[in-house]
Amino acid sequence: MSDLFDYDAELRLHNELFRAAARVGSHDRVLDIGCGTGQTTREAARAAVNGSATGVDLSAPMLERARQLTDDEGLPNITFQQADAQVHRFPPTHFDLCISRFGTMFFADPVAAFTNISHALRPAARLVLLVWQDRDCNEWATAIRGTFTTASAESRGPGPFSLADPTVTEGILVAAGFADVNFTDVHVPVYYGPDSAAAFDAVFRLWEFKDLLATLDAAAAEQARTRLRATLDAHQTDGGVYFDSRAWIVTARR
């Protein structure tokens, strides 16, 4: 699974805050949207000792890794499903809590998607999301993208920053049947690796750097590599390569 970017390492500091905000109860039935390799799902399952956790993601390779890690831990109360949360027919009014760590920003129709999710939650169930704030608040996006002279501005519509505006996001959630929407600022760095060489390899997986380089001629591609290495070198600390970031923890009730 070396071709998979290690989101769990990247988001370690975010995850600590997210886990605290989720407050999974011992009897909760938890739905984890965009679970990836399942770290947040496994943490929910360990907390919900008399409940359960269901992780949903579109990526078969990530879910394969999630199942392997879950088998290694021997967690009996966890299930993974390859499904599109926007349209998947979840059991109605079944879950007590829905969580998502950066897994809900890519919905083509966010109101329809969150409405579908809300139907899976019992009345008064909680929703806890972690989403990125504006692109300009996230150095990991601006600095790395800035190494490409061909990089274009972030397009509107589905994307990592689609839920960055609290007013817009609150409107989406209220329209989907949620209430008591609140936003908590999260200002911690993201981690790209122990040194700039490891970070360089990671960027190829996260940003599909090779695909972007393929669009450039040889000279421009080498210039982009040089700029990227310099950017990563500049962000290397004694503890690894870090970039500033800003996110929201969004909470609401069904």
Tab-separated table of C-alpha atoms in Angstrom:
chain	number	residue	atom	x	y	z
A	1	MET	CA	0.000	0.000	0.000
A	2	SER	CA	2.993	2.280	-0.423
A	3	ASP	CA	1.176	4.107	-3.210
A	4	LEU	CA	-1.378	5.450	-0.694
A	5	PHE	CA	-0.684	8.809	0.883
A	6	ASP	CA	-0.523	8.592	4.685
A	7	TYR	CA	-3.385	10.921	5.621
A	8	ASP	CA	-3.307	9.651	9.197
A	9	ALA	CA	0.237	10.944	9.679
A	10	GLU	CA	-0.535	14.186	7.835
A	11	LEU	CA	-3.573	14.909	10.012
A	12	ARG	CA	-2.355	13.657	13.403
A	13	LEU	CA	-2.863	16.989	15.168
A	14	HIS	CA	-6.220	17.546	13.483
A	15	ASN	CA	-7.333	14.054	14.428
A	16	GLU	CA	-6.739	14.580	18.136
A	17	LEU	CA	-9.066	17.590	18.120
A	18	PHE	CA	-11.586	15.846	15.894
A	19	ARG	CA	-11.742	12.768	18.128
A	20	ALA	CA	-12.359	14.962	21.167
A	21	ALA	CA	-15.146	16.826	19.356
A	22	ALA	CA	-16.808	13.585	18.184
A	23	ARG	CA	-17.313	12.399	21.777
A	24	VAL	CA	-18.305	8.899	20.706
A	25	GLY	CA	-20.447	7.245	23.366
A	26	SER	CA	-20.182	3.644	24.446
A	27	HIS	CA	-23.560	2.745	22.908
A	28	ASP	CA	-23.358	4.920	19.780
A	29	ARG	CA	-23.945	3.601	16.294
A	30	VAL	CA	-21.502	5.692	14.273
A	31	LEU	CA	-21.440	6.437	10.540
A	32	ASP	CA	-18.063	7.615	9.172
A	33	ILE	CA	-18.297	9.316	5.759
A	34	GLY	CA	-15.191	9.264	3.563
A	35	CYS	CA	-13.410	7.014	6.039
A	36	GLY	CA	-10.327	6.352	3.883
A	37	THR	CA	-8.118	3.750	5.533
A	38	GLY	CA	-10.387	3.776	8.563
A	39	GLN	CA	-8.463	5.438	11.386
A	40	THR	CA	-11.460	7.493	12.511
A	41	THR	CA	-13.775	4.497	12.094
A	42	ARG	CA	-11.550	2.306	14.253
A	43	GLU	CA	-11.293	5.001	16.913
A	44	ALA	CA	-15.090	5.271	16.912
A	45	ALA	CA	-15.460	1.500	17.196
A	46	ARG	CA	-13.068	1.345	20.141
A	47	ALA	CA	-15.067	4.053	21.950
A	48	ALA	CA	-18.460	2.548	21.047
A	49	VAL	CA	-17.768	-0.670	22.925
A	50	ASN	CA	-21.479	-1.522	23.102
A	51	GLY	CA	-22.309	0.092	19.764
A	52	SER	CA	-20.834	-0.063	16.274
A	53	ALA	CA	-19.030	1.899	13.576
A	54	THR	CA	-19.638	1.858	9.831
A	55	GLY	CA	-17.061	3.386	7.499
A	56	VAL	CA	-18.033	4.407	3.969
A	57	ASP	CA	-15.679	5.408	1.164
A	58	LEU	CA	-15.468	5.355	-2.637
A	59	SER	CA	-11.873	4.075	-2.769
A	60	ALA	CA	-11.465	0.310	-2.955
A	61	PRO	CA	-7.697	0.408	-2.201
A	62	MET	CA	-8.257	2.529	0.905
A	63	LEU	CA	-11.029	0.254	2.130
A	64	GLU	CA	-8.846	-2.802	1.537
A	65	ARG	CA	-6.214	-1.224	3.770
A	66	ALA	CA	-8.895	-0.264	6.310
A	67	ARG	CA	-10.087	-3.862	6.535
A	68	GLN	CA	-6.532	-5.163	6.937
A	69	LEU	CA	-5.812	-2.770	9.791
A	70	THR	CA	-9.135	-3.589	11.432
A	71	ASP	CA	-8.476	-7.328	11.191
A	72	ASP	CA	-5.055	-6.759	12.770
A	73	GLU	CA	-6.740	-5.063	15.735
A	74	GLY	CA	-9.511	-7.638	15.978
A	75	LEU	CA	-12.320	-5.094	16.249
A	76	PRO	CA	-15.637	-6.975	16.081
A	77	ASN	CA	-18.027	-3.993	15.908
A	78	ILE	CA	-16.883	-2.365	12.683
A	79	THR	CA	-18.027	-2.564	9.048
A	80	PHE	CA	-16.696	-0.953	5.875
A	81	GLN	CA	-18.726	-0.318	2.740
A	82	GLN	CA	-17.656	0.914	-0.678
A	83	ALA	CA	-20.444	3.363	-1.432
A	84	ASP	CA	-21.279	6.912	-2.487
A	85	ALA	CA	-22.703	8.633	0.586
A	86	GLN	CA	-24.536	11.081	-1.652
A	87	VAL	CA	-26.975	8.429	-2.867
A	88	HIS	CA	-26.358	5.232	-0.882
A	89	ARG	CA	-29.479	3.808	0.784
A	90	PHE	CA	-28.469	3.784	4.415
A	91	PRO	CA	-30.852	2.206	6.942
A	92	PRO	CA	-33.257	5.002	7.922
A	93	THR	CA	-32.958	6.678	11.347
A	94	HIS	CA	-30.320	4.135	12.329
A	95	PHE	CA	-27.207	6.041	13.425
A	96	ASP	CA	-26.649	8.103	16.582
A	97	LEU	CA	-23.633	9.987	15.239
A	98	CYS	CA	-22.191	10.824	11.830
A	99	ILE	CA	-18.551	11.842	11.598
A	100	SER	CA	-16.362	12.823	8.665
A	101	ARG	CA	-12.717	13.905	8.638
A	102	PHE	CA	-12.323	15.850	5.386
A	103	GLY	CA	-14.708	13.491	3.582
A	104	THR	CA	-17.686	15.695	2.702
A	105	MET	CA	-16.247	18.537	0.587
A	106	PHE	CA	-16.573	16.837	-2.806
A	107	PHE	CA	-20.330	16.326	-3.040
A	108	ALA	CA	-21.718	17.365	-6.432
A	109	ASP	CA	-25.017	18.354	-4.786
A	110	PRO	CA	-24.232	18.966	-1.102
A	111	VAL	CA	-27.831	19.633	-0.037
A	112	ALA	CA	-28.995	16.365	-1.575
A	113	ALA	CA	-26.006	14.519	-0.116
A	114	PHE	CA	-26.458	15.812	3.420
A	115	THR	CA	-30.206	15.206	3.161
A	116	ASN	CA	-29.465	11.583	2.310
A	117	ILE	CA	-27.112	11.368	5.286
A	118	SER	CA	-29.642	13.012	7.605
A	119	HIS	CA	-32.202	10.351	6.726
A	120	ALA	CA	-29.782	7.764	8.111
A	121	LEU	CA	-29.632	9.518	11.484
A	122	ARG	CA	-32.103	9.214	14.305
A	123	PRO	CA	-33.798	12.410	15.542
A	124	ALA	CA	-31.372	14.550	17.582
A	125	ALA	CA	-28.382	12.564	16.319
A	126	ARG	CA	-25.149	14.518	16.056
A	127	LEU	CA	-23.105	15.450	12.994
A	128	VAL	CA	-19.383	16.243	13.423
A	129	LEU	CA	-17.349	17.285	10.386
A	130	LEU	CA	-13.796	18.431	9.801
A	131	VAL	CA	-13.506	20.614	6.683
A	132	TRP	CA	-10.894	22.984	5.297
A	133	GLN	CA	-11.181	26.734	5.612
A	134	ASP	CA	-10.409	28.936	2.589
A	135	ARG	CA	-7.561	27.950	0.301
A	136	ASP	CA	-5.648	31.138	1.156
A	137	CYS	CA	-5.673	30.076	4.828
A	138	ASN	CA	-3.967	26.777	3.982
A	139	GLU	CA	-0.273	26.990	3.262
A	140	TRP	CA	-0.155	23.333	2.210
A	141	ALA	CA	-2.331	24.310	-0.763
A	142	THR	CA	-0.875	27.685	-1.699
A	143	ALA	CA	2.813	26.826	-1.245
A	144	ILE	CA	2.809	23.488	-3.056
A	145	ARG	CA	0.476	24.597	-5.830
A	146	GLY	CA	2.650	27.670	-6.193
A	147	THR	CA	5.505	25.485	-7.418
A	148	PHE	CA	3.560	24.962	-10.650
A	149	THR	CA	3.488	27.896	-13.034
A	150	THR	CA	0.575	26.154	-14.763
A	151	ALA	CA	-1.512	25.875	-11.600
A	152	SER	CA	-4.869	27.578	-11.993
A	153	ALA	CA	-7.050	29.168	-9.357
A	154	GLU	CA	-9.265	26.859	-7.374
A	155	SER	CA	-12.445	26.280	-9.344
A	156	ARG	CA	-15.886	26.675	-7.883
A	157	GLY	CA	-17.994	23.682	-7.039
A	158	PRO	CA	-16.901	20.423	-5.404
A	159	GLY	CA	-13.374	20.607	-4.048
A	160	PRO	CA	-11.388	20.664	-0.814
A	161	PHE	CA	-12.565	24.182	0.055
A	162	SER	CA	-16.232	23.902	-0.913
A	163	LEU	CA	-17.395	24.034	2.743
A	164	ALA	CA	-14.981	26.774	3.811
A	165	ASP	CA	-17.604	29.544	4.134
A	166	PRO	CA	-19.558	29.093	7.385
A	167	THR	CA	-22.592	30.948	6.035
A	168	VAL	CA	-22.768	28.738	2.947
A	169	THR	CA	-22.140	25.548	4.906
A	170	GLU	CA	-24.728	26.380	7.546
A	171	GLY	CA	-27.251	27.047	4.778
A	172	ILE	CA	-26.511	23.662	3.225
A	173	LEU	CA	-26.915	21.802	6.506
A	174	VAL	CA	-30.096	23.623	7.522
A	175	ALA	CA	-31.600	22.896	4.095
A	176	ALA	CA	-30.672	19.230	4.587
A	177	GLY	CA	-32.520	18.999	7.912
A	178	PHE	CA	-29.864	19.886	10.475
A	179	ALA	CA	-29.992	22.490	13.240
A	180	ASP	CA	-27.728	24.013	15.907
A	181	VAL	CA	-24.857	24.381	13.429
A	182	ASN	CA	-21.609	25.538	15.047
A	183	PHE	CA	-18.054	26.142	13.826
A	184	THR	CA	-14.824	25.783	15.809
A	185	ASP	CA	-11.557	27.111	14.394
A	186	VAL	CA	-8.754	24.546	14.053
A	187	HIS	CA	-5.306	26.047	13.508
A	188	VAL	CA	-2.638	23.324	13.534
A	189	PRO	CA	-0.054	22.319	10.898
A	190	VAL	CA	-0.151	19.345	8.548
A	191	TYR	CA	2.756	16.901	8.407
A	192	TYR	CA	4.336	15.715	5.158
A	193	GLY	CA	7.143	13.494	6.367
A	194	PRO	CA	10.278	13.254	8.502
A	195	ASP	CA	12.395	15.139	5.956
A	196	SER	CA	12.086	16.944	2.625
A	197	ALA	CA	13.020	13.844	0.602
A	198	ALA	CA	10.174	11.854	2.142
A	199	ALA	CA	7.853	14.824	1.689
A	200	PHE	CA	8.799	15.046	-1.991
A	201	ASP	CA	7.784	11.407	-2.478
A	202	ALA	CA	4.535	12.025	-0.583
A	203	VAL	CA	3.585	14.971	-2.793
A	204	PHE	CA	3.720	12.705	-5.843
A	205	ARG	CA	0.954	10.616	-4.286
A	206	LEU	CA	-1.150	13.394	-2.796
A	207	TRP	CA	-1.007	15.977	-5.568
A	208	GLU	CA	-0.578	13.626	-8.552
A	209	PHE	CA	2.598	15.535	-9.248
A	210	LYS	CA	3.706	13.150	-11.987
A	211	ASP	CA	0.515	13.829	-13.948
A	212	LEU	CA	1.053	17.563	-13.663
A	213	LEU	CA	4.686	17.237	-14.727
A	214	ALA	CA	3.599	15.239	-17.757
A	215	THR	CA	1.887	18.340	-19.109
A	216	LEU	CA	5.175	20.303	-19.059
A	217	ASP	CA	8.203	20.161	-21.308
A	218	ALA	CA	11.430	18.806	-19.861
A	219	ALA	CA	12.863	22.169	-18.821
A	220	ALA	CA	9.639	23.374	-17.175
A	221	ALA	CA	9.214	20.036	-15.387
A	222	GLU	CA	12.718	20.238	-13.927
A	223	GLN	CA	12.073	23.816	-12.803
A	224	ALA	CA	8.889	22.650	-11.051
A	225	ARG	CA	10.809	19.864	-9.282
A	226	THR	CA	13.443	22.355	-8.171
A	227	ARG	CA	10.821	24.769	-6.825
A	228	LEU	CA	9.047	21.956	-5.005
A	229	ARG	CA	12.256	20.722	-3.375
A	230	ALA	CA	13.105	24.267	-2.290
A	231	THR	CA	9.608	24.734	-0.825
A	232	LEU	CA	9.826	21.482	1.116
A	233	ASP	CA	13.357	22.266	2.314
A	234	ALA	CA	12.116	25.617	3.613
A	235	HIS	CA	9.425	23.876	5.670
A	236	GLN	CA	11.643	21.236	7.211
A	237	THR	CA	12.012	21.419	10.973
A	238	ASP	CA	13.733	19.183	13.519
A	239	GLY	CA	10.430	17.325	13.829
A	240	GLY	CA	9.681	16.942	10.117
A	241	VAL	CA	8.146	18.882	7.229
A	242	TYR	CA	5.120	20.940	8.258
A	243	PHE	CA	2.784	23.373	6.492
A	244	ASP	CA	0.365	25.748	8.171
A	245	SER	CA	-3.324	24.938	7.853
A	246	ARG	CA	-6.733	26.137	8.950
A	247	ALA	CA	-9.893	24.066	9.255
A	248	TRP	CA	-13.330	24.053	10.836
A	249	ILE	CA	-14.868	21.488	13.140
A	250	VAL	CA	-18.546	21.726	12.231
A	251	THR	CA	-21.155	20.307	14.594
A	252	ALA	CA	-24.909	20.056	14.112
A	253	ARG	CA	-27.953	18.025	15.129
A	254	ARG	CA	-30.466	16.137	13.036
